[in-house]
Tab-separated table of C-alpha atoms in Angstrom:
chain	number	residue	atom	x	y	z
A	154	MET	CA	36.425	47.783	-1.301
A	155	ARG	CA	34.865	46.482	-4.475
A	156	HIS	CA	37.315	46.225	-7.408
A	157	ILE	CA	36.512	45.700	-11.060
A	158	ILE	CA	39.311	43.769	-12.726
A	159	THR	CA	39.606	42.782	-16.371
A	160	ALA	CA	41.875	40.084	-17.731
A	161	THR	CA	42.690	39.480	-21.367
A	162	VAL	CA	43.456	35.786	-21.746
A	163	GLU	CA	44.158	33.159	-24.353
A	164	ASP	CA	41.064	31.120	-25.122
A	165	ALA	CA	42.422	27.874	-23.687
A	166	SER	CA	41.083	25.088	-21.525
A	167	GLY	CA	41.485	25.631	-17.780
A	168	VAL	CA	42.258	29.367	-17.829
A	169	LEU	CA	39.107	30.328	-15.965
A	170	ASN	CA	39.689	27.526	-13.467
A	171	ARG	CA	43.224	28.730	-12.738
A	172	ILE	CA	42.051	32.316	-12.217
A	173	THR	CA	39.164	31.415	-9.944
A	174	GLY	CA	41.392	28.939	-8.106
A	175	LEU	CA	43.942	31.664	-7.473
A	176	LEU	CA	41.240	33.897	-6.015
A	177	ALA	CA	39.868	31.068	-3.878
A	178	ARG	CA	43.314	30.183	-2.470
A	179	ARG	CA	43.687	33.795	-1.327
A	180	SER	CA	40.161	33.828	0.133
A	181	PHE	CA	38.868	36.526	-2.209
A	182	ASN	CA	35.152	36.274	-2.874
A	183	ILE	CA	34.169	36.835	-6.508
A	184	GLU	CA	30.971	38.904	-6.549
A	185	SER	CA	30.501	38.449	-10.277
A	186	ILE	CA	32.429	37.124	-13.242
A	187	THR	CA	31.794	37.326	-16.974
A	188	VAL	CA	33.767	35.775	-19.793
A	189	GLY	CA	33.452	36.291	-23.515
A	190	LYS	CA	35.355	36.153	-26.755
A	191	THR	CA	36.928	39.301	-28.123
A	192	THR	CA	37.142	40.329	-31.764
A	193	GLU	CA	40.625	38.818	-31.845
A	194	GLU	CA	40.749	35.107	-32.691
A	195	GLY	CA	41.671	32.936	-29.681
A	196	ILE	CA	41.490	35.774	-27.163
A	197	SER	CA	38.852	36.156	-24.449
A	198	LYS	CA	38.184	38.792	-21.850
A	199	ILE	CA	37.215	38.146	-18.255
A	200	THR	CA	35.620	40.821	-16.087
A	201	PHE	CA	35.305	40.072	-12.423
A	202	VAL	CA	34.199	42.021	-9.404
A	203	VAL	CA	35.928	41.150	-6.176
A	204	ASP	CA	35.840	42.652	-2.692
A	205	LEU	CA	39.389	43.432	-1.517
A	206	ASP	CA	40.343	44.905	1.834
A	207	SER	CA	43.105	47.226	0.590
A	208	ALA	CA	44.837	48.721	-2.425
A	209	ASN	CA	47.816	46.517	-1.574
A	210	SER	CA	45.626	43.410	-1.910
A	211	ALA	CA	44.502	44.579	-5.368
A	212	GLU	CA	48.086	45.154	-6.431
A	213	GLN	CA	49.149	41.710	-5.195
A	214	LEU	CA	46.208	40.062	-6.907
A	215	ILE	CA	47.034	41.705	-10.227
A	216	LYS	CA	50.673	40.625	-9.936
A	217	GLN	CA	49.590	37.034	-9.242
A	218	LEU	CA	47.128	37.036	-12.120
A	219	ASN	CA	49.765	38.340	-14.528
A	220	LYS	CA	51.965	35.350	-13.620
A	221	GLN	CA	49.286	32.870	-14.715
A	222	ILE	CA	49.839	30.924	-17.902
A	223	HIS	CA	47.612	32.111	-20.796
A	224	VAL	CA	46.934	35.477	-19.081
A	225	LEU	CA	47.997	38.283	-21.392
A	226	LYS	CA	47.000	41.432	-19.526
A	227	VAL	CA	45.282	42.344	-16.255
A	228	ASN	CA	43.869	45.741	-15.299
A	229	ASP	CA	42.151	47.101	-12.221
A	230	ILE	CA	39.696	49.550	-13.791
A	231	THR	CA	37.918	50.427	-10.548
A	232	HIS	CA	39.023	54.048	-10.488
A	233	GLN	CA	38.940	54.667	-14.222
A	234	ASP	CA	36.197	56.140	-16.376
A	235	ILE	CA	34.436	52.970	-17.523
A	236	VAL	CA	31.367	51.708	-19.314
A	237	ALA	CA	29.810	48.890	-17.273
A	238	ARG	CA	26.639	46.894	-17.727
A	239	GLU	CA	24.862	43.857	-16.382
A	240	LEU	CA	21.948	41.913	-17.807
A	241	ALA	CA	19.244	40.416	-15.602
A	242	LEU	CA	16.226	38.268	-16.319
A	243	ILE	CA	13.503	38.614	-13.717
A	244	LYS	CA	10.422	36.387	-13.582
A	245	VAL	CA	7.663	38.122	-11.633
A	246	LYS	CA	4.319	36.797	-10.418
A	247	THR	CA	1.380	38.523	-12.076
A	248	SER	CA	-2.355	38.499	-12.083
A	249	LYS	CA	-4.807	40.157	-14.436
A	250	SER	CA	-4.966	43.126	-12.133
A	251	SER	CA	-1.223	43.526	-11.487
A	252	ARG	CA	0.115	43.021	-15.023
A	253	ALA	CA	-0.626	46.551	-16.258
A	254	GLU	CA	0.743	48.070	-13.053
A	255	ILE	CA	4.009	46.132	-13.387
A	256	GLN	CA	4.353	47.145	-17.038
A	257	SER	CA	3.933	50.820	-16.164
A	258	LEU	CA	6.482	50.544	-13.337
A	259	ILE	CA	9.174	48.866	-15.438
A	260	GLU	CA	8.782	51.042	-18.537
A	261	PRO	CA	11.100	53.867	-17.331
A	262	PHE	CA	13.868	51.275	-16.881
A	263	ARG	CA	13.854	50.592	-20.652
A	264	THR	CA	13.190	46.932	-20.059
A	265	ARG	CA	11.825	44.316	-22.412
A	266	ILE	CA	9.208	41.745	-21.595
A	267	LEU	CA	10.554	38.474	-22.980
A	268	ASP	CA	7.835	36.067	-21.940
A	269	VAL	CA	4.279	36.271	-20.722
A	270	ALA	CA	2.528	33.391	-19.014
A	271	ARG	CA	-0.784	33.147	-17.229
A	272	ASN	CA	0.723	33.908	-13.826
A	273	SER	CA	4.081	35.509	-14.622
A	274	ILE	CA	6.086	37.753	-16.893
A	275	THR	CA	9.809	37.618	-17.605
A	276	ILE	CA	11.559	40.965	-17.766
A	277	GLU	CA	14.960	41.703	-19.314
A	278	VAL	CA	16.895	44.670	-17.979
A	279	THR	CA	20.349	45.873	-18.906
A	280	GLY	CA	22.272	48.550	-17.064
A	281	GLY	CA	24.480	49.392	-14.178
A	282	LEU	CA	24.303	47.448	-10.941
A	283	SER	CA	22.226	50.121	-9.204
A	284	LYS	CA	19.655	50.153	-12.019
A	285	VAL	CA	19.266	46.366	-11.918
A	286	ASP	CA	19.028	46.398	-8.118
A	287	ALA	CA	16.450	49.203	-8.225
A	288	LEU	CA	14.242	47.308	-10.666
A	289	ILE	CA	14.439	44.119	-8.623
A	290	ASN	CA	13.450	46.034	-5.496
A	291	LEU	CA	10.594	47.704	-7.371
A	292	VAL	CA	8.985	44.458	-8.537
A	293	LYS	CA	9.775	42.508	-5.348
A	294	PRO	CA	6.393	43.302	-3.716
A	295	PHE	CA	4.606	41.520	-6.593
A	296	GLY	CA	6.587	38.348	-5.915
A	297	ILE	CA	9.778	37.422	-7.706
A	298	ILE	CA	9.796	33.830	-8.902
A	299	GLU	CA	13.353	33.788	-10.247
A	300	VAL	CA	16.248	36.112	-11.041
A	301	SER	CA	19.233	35.356	-13.261
A	302	ARG	CA	22.010	37.969	-13.461
A	303	THR	CA	25.003	37.840	-15.781
A	304	GLY	CA	27.405	39.774	-13.616
A	305	LEU	CA	29.126	42.992	-14.526
A	306	THR	CA	31.018	43.378	-17.774
A	307	ALA	CA	33.034	46.521	-18.369
A	308	PHE	CA	35.822	48.293	-20.172
A	309	VAL	CA	37.567	51.619	-19.987
A	310	ARG	CA	35.773	54.455	-21.750
A	311	ASP	CA	37.586	55.934	-24.745
A	312	THR	CA	38.443	59.478	-23.742
A	313	SER	CA	40.451	60.391	-26.811
A	314	SER	CA	39.200	63.406	-28.722
A	315	LYS	CA	37.634	62.767	-32.102
């Protein structure tokens, strides 16, 4: 089962290497990983998606991650109400005749065209994994030249009443 795990870590050299090394030693495949600074000085947040075979594996992984130096907090947010997004850049083959068709197809996905060349366009899409996958599948028949995906980033939705 796919798990979404977040780790709040000190912004120090080698932290990411230790975390990915831990996952590799236990033969867990990281589907995606994102890292970025938080609003707090010297603190970063890592979001990774990993396929685990059981809830026990997730629990063990979280315990191991919490033991790592510079790791402050680890959460499995898989079953929580979360906000999650991924960014993808997709370079698609175009011709004079296909360009307008592609633009009309991608418009409902609230994409942006970042670059236009004679034989290609580069599309930016942000959204959930299924939205990004759907757009890639939609433009695939035109010929995808290149795709670059950031991986999922997420946090728990604030459910407190206002």
